[in-house]
mmCIF file of C-alpha atoms in Angstrom:
data_model
loop_
_atom_site.group_PDB
_atom_site.id
_atom_site.type_symbol
_atom_site.label_atom_id
_atom_site.label_comp_id
_atom_site.label_asym_id
_atom_site.label_seq_id
_atom_site.Cartn_x
_atom_site.Cartn_y
_atom_site.Cartn_z
ATOM 1 C CA MET A 1 14.027 69.774 9.796
ATOM 2 C CA LYS A 2 11.761 68.045 12.906
ATOM 3 C CA LYS A 3 8.661 67.148 12.397
ATOM 4 C CA PHE A 4 6.007 67.961 15.723
ATOM 5 C CA LEU A 5 3.948 65.095 16.695
ATOM 6 C CA PRO A 6 0.689 65.502 16.774
ATOM 7 C CA GLY A 7 -1.424 67.807 19.153
ATOM 8 C CA THR A 8 1.407 70.088 18.806
ATOM 9 C CA ALA A 9 -0.199 73.126 17.120
ATOM 10 C CA ALA A 10 -3.008 72.910 19.389
ATOM 11 C CA ALA A 11 -0.385 73.264 22.673
ATOM 12 C CA LEU A 12 1.340 75.953 20.940
ATOM 13 C CA ILE A 13 -1.777 78.051 21.111
ATOM 14 C CA VAL A 14 -2.604 77.079 24.751
ATOM 15 C CA LEU A 15 0.280 78.513 25.527
ATOM 16 C CA ALA A 16 0.690 81.432 23.402
ATOM 17 C CA ILE A 17 -3.086 82.792 24.653
ATOM 18 C CA CYS A 18 -2.063 82.106 28.600
ATOM 19 C CA VAL A 19 0.792 84.291 27.151
ATOM 20 C CA SER A 20 -0.450 86.743 26.088
ATOM 21 C CA ALA A 21 -2.981 87.250 28.535
ATOM 22 C CA LEU A 22 -0.821 87.039 31.610
ATOM 23 C CA THR A 23 1.552 89.623 29.442
ATOM 24 C CA GLY A 24 -1.631 92.210 29.579
ATOM 25 C CA CYS A 25 -2.070 91.576 33.231
ATOM 26 C CA ASP A 26 -0.281 94.304 35.773
ATOM 27 C CA MET A 27 0.083 90.940 37.852
ATOM 28 C CA LYS A 28 2.982 88.778 36.796
ATOM 29 C CA ALA A 29 1.733 84.814 36.675
ATOM 30 C CA PRO A 30 3.306 82.546 39.847
ATOM 31 C CA SER A 31 2.584 79.158 37.951
ATOM 32 C CA LEU A 32 5.177 80.754 35.112
ATOM 33 C CA LEU A 33 7.915 81.531 37.762
ATOM 34 C CA ILE A 34 9.380 84.191 35.292
ATOM 35 C CA LYS A 35 12.145 86.563 36.874
ATOM 36 C CA GLU A 36 11.543 90.300 36.766
ATOM 37 C CA SER A 37 14.491 90.872 34.518
ATOM 38 C CA THR A 38 13.390 88.019 31.717
ATOM 39 C CA THR A 39 11.198 90.351 29.130
ATOM 40 C CA LYS A 40 8.214 89.594 27.743
ATOM 41 C CA ALA A 41 9.543 88.809 24.139
ATOM 42 C CA ALA A 42 12.761 86.516 26.037
ATOM 43 C CA TYR A 43 10.265 84.562 27.478
ATOM 44 C CA ASP A 44 8.512 84.223 24.711
ATOM 45 C CA GLU A 45 11.050 83.097 22.772
ATOM 46 C CA GLU A 46 12.733 80.446 25.558
ATOM 47 C CA SER A 47 9.126 79.138 25.927
ATOM 48 C CA LEU A 48 8.587 78.003 22.363
ATOM 49 C CA ARG A 49 11.818 76.722 21.891
ATOM 50 C CA ALA A 50 12.049 74.484 24.914
ATOM 51 C CA GLU A 51 8.608 73.406 24.210
ATOM 52 C CA PHE A 52 9.073 72.608 20.687
ATOM 53 C CA GLU A 53 12.112 70.474 21.736
ATOM 54 C CA ARG A 54 10.636 68.385 24.394
ATOM 55 C CA THR A 55 7.665 67.729 21.525
ATOM 56 C CA SER A 56 9.398 66.911 18.824
ATOM 57 C CA VAL A 57 10.722 63.543 17.821
ATOM 58 C CA PRO A 58 13.842 62.946 15.115
ATOM 59 C CA GLU A 59 13.041 62.069 12.150
ATOM 60 C CA GLU A 60 14.498 58.257 12.234
ATOM 61 C CA THR A 61 12.857 58.112 15.347
ATOM 62 C CA THR A 62 9.312 58.818 13.684
ATOM 63 C CA ASP A 63 9.478 56.733 10.737
ATOM 64 C CA GLN A 64 10.089 53.268 13.348
ATOM 65 C CA THR A 65 7.475 53.835 15.168
ATOM 66 C CA GLU A 66 4.951 54.259 12.259
ATOM 67 C CA ALA A 67 7.133 50.754 11.324
ATOM 68 C CA GLU A 68 6.273 49.593 14.472
ATOM 69 C CA THR A 69 3.021 50.762 14.200
ATOM 70 C CA GLU A 70 2.220 49.022 10.857
ATOM 71 C CA ALA A 71 4.103 45.248 12.034
ATOM 72 C CA GLU A 72 1.734 45.886 15.178
ATOM 73 C CA SER A 73 -1.471 46.409 13.094
ATOM 74 C CA GLU A 74 -0.145 43.520 10.488
ATOM 75 C CA THR A 75 0.176 41.040 13.462
ATOM 76 C CA GLU A 76 -3.483 42.029 14.634
ATOM 77 C CA ALA A 77 -4.697 41.412 11.113
ATOM 78 C CA VAL A 78 -3.304 37.826 11.080
ATOM 79 C CA SER A 79 -4.790 37.175 14.229
ATOM 80 C CA GLU A 80 -7.990 38.613 13.336
ATOM 81 C CA ALA A 81 -8.393 36.554 9.525
ATOM 82 C CA GLU A 82 -6.499 33.260 11.847
ATOM 83 C CA THR A 83 -8.591 33.622 14.151
ATOM 84 C CA GLN A 84 -12.017 33.800 11.792
ATOM 85 C CA ALA A 85 -10.825 30.946 9.126
ATOM 86 C CA PRO A 86 -13.206 28.644 8.501
ATOM 87 C CA GLU A 87 -13.444 25.750 10.170
ATOM 88 C CA SER A 88 -13.366 23.588 6.960
ATOM 89 C CA GLU A 89 -9.255 25.266 7.014
ATOM 90 C CA THR A 90 -8.325 23.596 11.130
ATOM 91 C CA GLN A 91 -6.937 20.122 11.476
ATOM 92 C CA PRO A 92 -9.608 17.575 11.227
ATOM 93 C CA SER A 93 -10.877 15.331 14.426
ATOM 94 C CA GLU A 94 -10.352 12.733 15.039
ATOM 95 C CA GLU A 95 -13.095 11.352 14.926
ATOM 96 C CA GLU A 96 -13.616 13.288 11.005
ATOM 97 C CA THR A 97 -10.030 10.884 10.551
ATOM 98 C CA GLU A 98 -11.273 8.311 11.213
ATOM 99 C CA GLN A 99 -14.918 8.483 8.439
ATOM 100 C CA THR A 100 -11.895 9.007 5.711
ATOM 101 C CA GLU A 101 -9.865 5.337 6.537
ATOM 102 C CA ALA A 102 -13.314 3.517 6.745
ATOM 103 C CA ALA A 103 -13.642 5.412 3.811
ATOM 104 C CA VAL A 104 -10.452 4.297 1.520
ATOM 105 C CA THR A 105 -11.050 1.248 3.778
ATOM 106 C CA GLU A 106 -14.686 0.182 2.581
ATOM 107 C CA ALA A 107 -13.119 1.793 -1.691
ATOM 108 C CA VAL A 108 -9.822 -0.788 -1.236
ATOM 109 C CA THR A 109 -12.838 -3.669 0.106
ATOM 110 C CA LYS A 110 -15.417 -3.367 -3.052
ATOM 111 C CA GLN A 111 -12.158 -3.164 -5.927
ATOM 112 C CA GLU A 112 -12.797 -6.585 -7.920
ATOM 113 C CA PRO A 113 -9.925 -9.304 -6.857
ATOM 114 C CA ALA A 114 -7.411 -10.192 -9.629
ATOM 115 C CA THR A 115 -8.254 -12.805 -11.577
ATOM 116 C CA VAL A 116 -6.529 -15.596 -10.879
ATOM 117 C CA THR A 117 -6.349 -18.853 -12.936
ATOM 118 C CA THR A 118 -6.147 -22.364 -10.846
ATOM 119 C CA THR A 119 -6.556 -26.189 -12.431
ATOM 120 C CA LYS A 120 -8.472 -28.218 -9.863
ATOM 121 C CA LYS A 121 -7.116 -31.690 -10.083
ATOM 122 C CA THR A 122 -9.499 -34.526 -9.877
ATOM 123 C CA VAL A 123 -9.368 -38.174 -9.035
ATOM 124 C CA VAL A 124 -8.617 -39.829 -12.086
ATOM 125 C CA ASP A 125 -8.861 -43.570 -11.255
ATOM 126 C CA THR A 126 -7.660 -45.751 -8.321
ATOM 127 C CA GLU A 127 -4.450 -48.326 -7.751
ATOM 128 C CA ILE A 128 -3.845 -51.034 -5.131
ATOM 129 C CA ASP A 129 -0.453 -51.863 -4.514
ATOM 130 C CA SER A 130 -0.649 -55.385 -2.488
ATOM 131 C CA LYS A 131 2.696 -56.826 -1.211
ATOM 132 C CA GLU A 132 2.561 -60.369 -0.240
ATOM 133 C CA THR A 133 4.673 -62.875 2.287
ATOM 134 C CA LYS A 134 4.491 -66.082 2.116
ATOM 135 C CA SER A 135 5.482 -68.508 4.283
ATOM 136 C CA ASP A 136 4.949 -72.701 5.096
ATOM 137 C CA TYR A 137 2.009 -73.353 7.952
ATOM 138 C CA LYS A 138 1.293 -76.904 7.915
ATOM 139 C CA TYR A 139 0.119 -80.011 5.623
ATOM 140 C CA GLY A 140 0.943 -78.467 2.307
ATOM 141 C CA VAL A 141 -0.822 -75.200 3.422
ATOM 142 C CA LYS A 142 0.774 -72.061 2.731
ATOM 143 C CA LYS A 143 -0.061 -68.450 4.888
ATOM 144 C CA ILE A 144 -0.192 -65.585 3.064
ATOM 145 C CA ASP A 145 0.715 -62.027 5.029
ATOM 146 C CA VAL A 146 -0.922 -59.361 2.762
ATOM 147 C CA VAL A 147 -0.178 -55.214 2.522
ATOM 148 C CA SER A 148 -2.490 -53.671 0.476
ATOM 149 C CA THR A 149 -1.744 -50.072 0.150
ATOM 150 C CA TYR A 150 -4.416 -47.916 -1.907
ATOM 151 C CA TYR A 151 -4.327 -45.136 -4.070
ATOM 152 C CA ASN A 152 -5.967 -42.425 -6.020
ATOM 153 C CA ILE A 153 -5.020 -41.089 -9.216
ATOM 154 C CA TYR A 154 -5.563 -37.761 -10.031
ATOM 155 C CA SER A 155 -5.297 -35.433 -13.682
ATOM 156 C CA ASP A 156 -2.547 -34.657 -12.840
ATOM 157 C CA GLY A 157 -0.315 -37.540 -12.854
ATOM 158 C CA SER A 158 0.150 -37.478 -9.156
ATOM 159 C CA LYS A 159 -0.880 -39.912 -6.488
ATOM 160 C CA VAL A 160 -1.772 -40.090 -3.219
ATOM 161 C CA GLN A 161 -1.888 -42.974 -0.461
ATOM 162 C CA THR A 162 -6.236 -43.619 0.971
ATOM 163 C CA ASP A 163 -5.576 -46.182 3.314
ATOM 164 C CA GLN A 164 -3.751 -49.338 4.016
ATOM 165 C CA LYS A 165 -4.805 -52.773 5.232
ATOM 166 C CA ARG A 166 -3.290 -55.489 6.191
ATOM 167 C CA TYR A 167 -4.924 -59.263 7.009
ATOM 168 C CA THR A 168 -3.342 -62.693 6.846
ATOM 169 C CA LYS A 169 -4.989 -65.784 4.202
ATOM 170 C CA TYR A 170 -4.029 -69.217 3.439
ATOM 171 C CA ASP A 171 -3.479 -71.113 0.005
ATOM 172 C CA TYR A 172 -5.246 -74.465 0.840
ATOM 173 C CA SER A 173 -4.417 -75.717 -2.652
ATOM 174 C CA GLY A 174 -1.207 -77.089 -1.382
ATOM 175 C CA PHE A 175 -2.764 -79.759 1.441
ATOM 176 C CA LYS A 176 -1.526 -83.089 1.014
ATOM 177 C CA ALA A 177 -1.630 -85.221 4.643
ATOM 178 C CA SER A 178 -1.893 -88.977 6.041
ATOM 179 C CA THR A 179 -5.464 -90.076 7.219
ATOM 180 C CA SER A 180 -1.875 -91.379 10.131
ATOM 181 C CA GLU A 181 -0.648 -87.545 10.181
ATOM 182 C CA LEU A 182 -3.678 -86.125 11.078
ATOM 183 C CA THR A 183 -5.156 -88.803 14.151
ATOM 184 C CA GLY A 184 -2.255 -86.858 16.655
ATOM 185 C CA GLU A 185 -4.679 -83.424 15.873
ATOM 186 C CA ALA A 186 -7.577 -85.150 15.373
ATOM 187 C CA ARG A 187 -7.040 -86.376 18.620
ATOM 188 C CA THR A 188 -6.765 -82.868 20.277
ATOM 189 C CA ASN A 189 -9.609 -82.240 18.895
ATOM 190 C CA LYS A 190 -11.972 -84.097 20.046
ATOM 191 C CA LEU A 191 -11.296 -83.072 23.541
ATOM 192 C CA THR A 192 -11.336 -79.629 23.117
ATOM 193 C CA TYR A 193 -14.248 -79.977 21.366
ATOM 194 C CA ALA A 194 -15.889 -82.194 23.468
ATOM 195 C CA SER A 195 -18.471 -80.196 25.120
ATOM 196 C CA GLN A 196 -20.088 -79.295 21.214
ATOM 197 C CA ILE A 197 -19.482 -83.233 20.494
ATOM 198 C CA SER A 198 -21.496 -85.067 23.226
ATOM 199 C CA SER A 199 -24.872 -81.449 22.988
ATOM 200 C CA ALA A 200 -24.453 -82.500 18.618
ATOM 201 C CA ALA A 201 -25.134 -86.336 20.485
ATOM 202 C CA ALA A 202 -27.747 -85.245 22.005
ATOM 203 C CA ALA A 203 -29.593 -83.011 20.274
ATOM 204 C CA ILE A 204 -29.833 -86.064 17.101
ATOM 205 C CA ASN A 205 -31.111 -88.415 19.903
ATOM 206 C CA GLU A 206 -33.959 -85.605 21.112
ATOM 207 C CA MET A 207 -34.910 -86.379 17.232
ATOM 208 C CA ARG A 208 -35.166 -90.209 17.505
ATOM 209 C CA ARG A 209 -37.165 -89.748 20.374
ATOM 210 C CA SER A 210 -39.918 -87.648 18.890
ATOM 211 C CA GLU A 211 -40.076 -90.382 16.308
ATOM 212 C CA GLY A 212 -40.219 -93.331 18.577
ATOM 213 C CA LYS A 213 -36.341 -94.508 17.628
ATOM 214 C CA GLU A 214 -33.768 -95.823 19.913
ATOM 215 C CA ALA A 215 -30.865 -93.701 21.028
ATOM 216 C CA LEU A 216 -27.817 -93.459 19.223
ATOM 217 C CA THR A 217 -24.640 -94.787 20.993
ATOM 218 C CA LEU A 218 -21.750 -91.482 20.670
ATOM 219 C CA ASP A 219 -18.574 -94.309 20.086
ATOM 220 C CA ASP A 220 -15.454 -92.381 20.344
ATOM 221 C CA SER A 221 -13.358 -94.423 17.640
ATOM 222 C CA LEU A 222 -15.738 -93.316 15.527
ATOM 223 C CA CYS A 223 -15.373 -89.445 17.279
ATOM 224 C CA THR A 224 -11.692 -89.873 15.865
ATOM 225 C CA ALA A 225 -12.424 -90.971 12.689
ATOM 226 C CA ALA A 226 -15.016 -87.613 12.546
ATOM 227 C CA CYS A 227 -12.621 -86.017 14.129
ATOM 228 C CA VAL A 228 -9.642 -86.571 11.018
ATOM 229 C CA ARG A 229 -12.467 -85.576 8.323
ATOM 230 C CA ALA A 230 -13.471 -82.622 10.297
ATOM 231 C CA THR A 231 -9.450 -81.810 10.501
ATOM 232 C CA GLU A 232 -8.617 -82.554 6.537
ATOM 233 C CA MET A 233 -11.463 -80.495 5.222
ATOM 234 C CA ALA A 234 -10.385 -77.501 7.693
ATOM 235 C CA TYR A 235 -6.762 -77.897 6.413
ATOM 236 C CA SER A 236 -8.301 -78.478 2.173
ATOM 237 C CA GLY A 237 -11.281 -76.471 2.799
ATOM 238 C CA LYS A 238 -13.208 -79.041 0.940
ATOM 239 C CA VAL A 239 -16.857 -79.915 2.205
ATOM 240 C CA GLY A 240 -18.240 -82.890 1.024
ATOM 241 C CA SER A 241 -18.687 -87.084 0.996
ATOM 242 C CA LYS A 242 -15.016 -87.176 -0.955
ATOM 243 C CA ARG A 243 -11.825 -86.703 1.358
ATOM 244 C CA PRO A 244 -9.000 -83.908 -0.030
ATOM 245 C CA GLY A 245 -7.396 -87.258 -2.013
ATOM 246 C CA GLY A 246 -10.481 -87.959 -3.834
ATOM 247 C CA GLY A 247 -10.582 -90.920 -1.838
ATOM 248 C CA ALA A 248 -14.538 -91.951 -0.375
ATOM 249 C CA TYR A 249 -14.997 -90.976 3.113
ATOM 250 C CA SER A 250 -15.103 -94.412 4.136
ATOM 251 C CA THR A 251 -12.045 -94.383 4.015
ATOM 252 C CA VAL A 252 -10.739 -92.759 7.594
ATOM 253 C CA LEU A 253 -12.662 -96.062 9.163
ATOM 254 C CA SER A 254 -10.212 -98.932 7.546
ATOM 255 C CA ASP A 255 -6.806 -96.125 8.292
ATOM 256 C CA LEU A 256 -7.870 -96.537 12.065
ATOM 257 C CA GLY A 257 -9.191 -100.082 11.505
ATOM 258 C CA ILE A 258 -12.391 -99.685 12.669
ATOM 259 C CA SER A 259 -15.061 -102.156 11.303
ATOM 260 C CA PHE A 260 -18.045 -101.137 9.596
ATOM 261 C CA SER A 261 -21.173 -101.595 8.186
ATOM 262 C CA LYS A 262 -23.622 -99.539 6.035
ATOM 263 C CA PRO A 263 -21.359 -95.981 6.955
ATOM 264 C CA TRP A 264 -22.780 -92.765 6.125
ATOM 265 C CA GLU A 265 -21.664 -89.730 6.822
ATOM 266 C CA LEU A 266 -23.035 -85.232 6.891
ATOM 267 C CA THR A 267 -20.811 -82.838 7.023
ATOM 268 C CA CYS A 268 -20.959 -78.935 7.395
ATOM 269 C CA LYS A 269 -18.558 -75.752 7.892
ATOM 270 C CA GLY A 270 -18.882 -72.501 9.807
ATOM 271 C CA TYR A 271 -21.223 -73.031 11.921
ATOM 272 C CA ARG A 272 -20.366 -72.475 16.337
ATOM 273 C CA ASP A 273 -21.769 -74.501 18.016
ATOM 274 C CA SER A 274 -23.401 -77.840 17.713
ATOM 275 C CA SER A 275 -27.418 -77.342 18.019
ATOM 276 C CA SER A 276 -27.339 -75.529 15.002
ATOM 277 C CA ALA A 277 -24.874 -77.235 13.313
ATOM 278 C CA VAL A 278 -26.984 -80.577 13.877
ATOM 279 C CA GLY A 279 -30.373 -78.052 12.415
ATOM 280 C CA ALA A 280 -28.104 -77.415 9.334
ATOM 281 C CA ILE A 281 -27.392 -80.669 8.579
ATOM 282 C CA LYS A 282 -30.744 -81.959 9.238
ATOM 283 C CA GLY A 283 -32.747 -79.435 6.693
ATOM 284 C CA PRO A 284 -31.507 -81.203 3.301
ATOM 285 C CA SER A 285 -34.376 -83.640 2.118
ATOM 286 C CA GLY A 286 -33.985 -87.055 2.979
ATOM 287 C CA ASN A 287 -31.738 -86.174 6.063
ATOM 288 C CA TYR A 288 -33.828 -86.082 8.671
ATOM 289 C CA SER A 289 -34.738 -89.488 7.877
ATOM 290 C CA GLY A 290 -31.828 -90.681 8.165
ATOM 291 C CA MET A 291 -30.596 -89.732 10.922
ATOM 292 C CA THR A 292 -33.682 -90.944 12.850
ATOM 293 C CA SER A 293 -33.805 -94.557 10.426
ATOM 294 C CA GLU A 294 -33.467 -97.134 13.108
ATOM 295 C CA SER A 295 -30.532 -98.974 10.805
ATOM 296 C CA TYR A 296 -28.183 -96.657 12.473
ATOM 297 C CA LYS A 297 -26.647 -97.845 16.053
ATOM 298 C CA LYS A 298 -23.827 -95.120 16.478
ATOM 299 C CA ILE A 299 -22.440 -92.712 16.260
ATOM 300 C CA GLY A 300 -19.682 -90.470 15.951
ATOM 301 C CA VAL A 301 -19.018 -86.439 16.191
ATOM 302 C CA GLY A 302 -16.034 -84.503 14.504
ATOM 303 C CA VAL A 303 -15.203 -80.691 15.211
ATOM 304 C CA ALA A 304 -12.009 -78.748 13.687
ATOM 305 C CA ALA A 305 -11.286 -75.381 13.109
ATOM 306 C CA ASP A 306 -9.566 -73.858 10.337
ATOM 307 C CA PRO A 307 -5.930 -71.911 10.374
ATOM 308 C CA GLU A 308 -9.457 -68.519 9.960
ATOM 309 C CA GLY A 309 -11.391 -69.822 12.997
ATOM 310 C CA ASN A 310 -13.655 -71.281 10.936
ATOM 311 C CA LEU A 311 -15.093 -74.611 12.652
ATOM 312 C CA TYR A 312 -16.313 -77.824 10.306
ATOM 313 C CA TRP A 313 -18.275 -80.591 11.487
ATOM 314 C CA SER A 314 -18.285 -84.295 10.765
ATOM 315 C CA PHE A 315 -21.004 -86.490 11.379
ATOM 316 C CA ILE A 316 -20.400 -90.507 11.115
ATOM 317 C CA PHE A 317 -23.447 -93.075 11.523
ATOM 318 C CA THR A 318 -22.609 -96.694 11.364
ATOM 319 C CA ALA A 319 -25.187 -99.895 11.395
#
């Protein structure tokens, strides 16, 4: 069965009224263009049928149209729902994303770190490893080159180097030399330290003049003898009135063939200039009076340096 579209019934009623009105009149309705041979009944039937066919729609088409209308309604409803969806369902903004990441980072940072048990090693001892290389120097003296390495010993048994030092020292215990063996170097020292020798003698004579005493003569032979004494003290490390071999200092005069009377010797070490050396020897009680005594007429001054550069001094007085 065919169905009428909305409004068809109203159109038919209006059409029927118009037809009735026209048929009731003697005049013909020009707008309907009805032929004179057509009867009123035939016209009405044909008109109704034509109008029905024009306005009617197949049932299948009607069902399809209603489905499309329902689909459109659903699409509009979805669009309207999406438009009215709350902001919380939309994608988060860039700022919200950054805040979320910051919150996560802070939460991770605040987590307590895992406890790691470590044992700290400590220094429990120190160690020095020294290696010495010995070689002959002269007059029985040994030269020793030393390399000292310093270590820290830790509680875990490990050993770590902390320093290393290199230096040279001398072993004077083996010194042995005669006067004749030392004379050549003694004469060299006499020339090397000539200015110190002269200055020392001058300082002593200044002391004597201040006491109204006669100046001492600086004797070259006595200076050689004093330089022998200074040299053997420098290589033996022994300072005093005894020679390294144990003999009296005066034996050096005899060895050199020097005649003497009432010899007297003063010695010191470590002073770099003559005034300091003279000040050192006059300090002890009685030395000043002896240095200014009228009994002495000559003086010999000797200077020598040990292998490490320390100066040794010898002052020999004779009558």
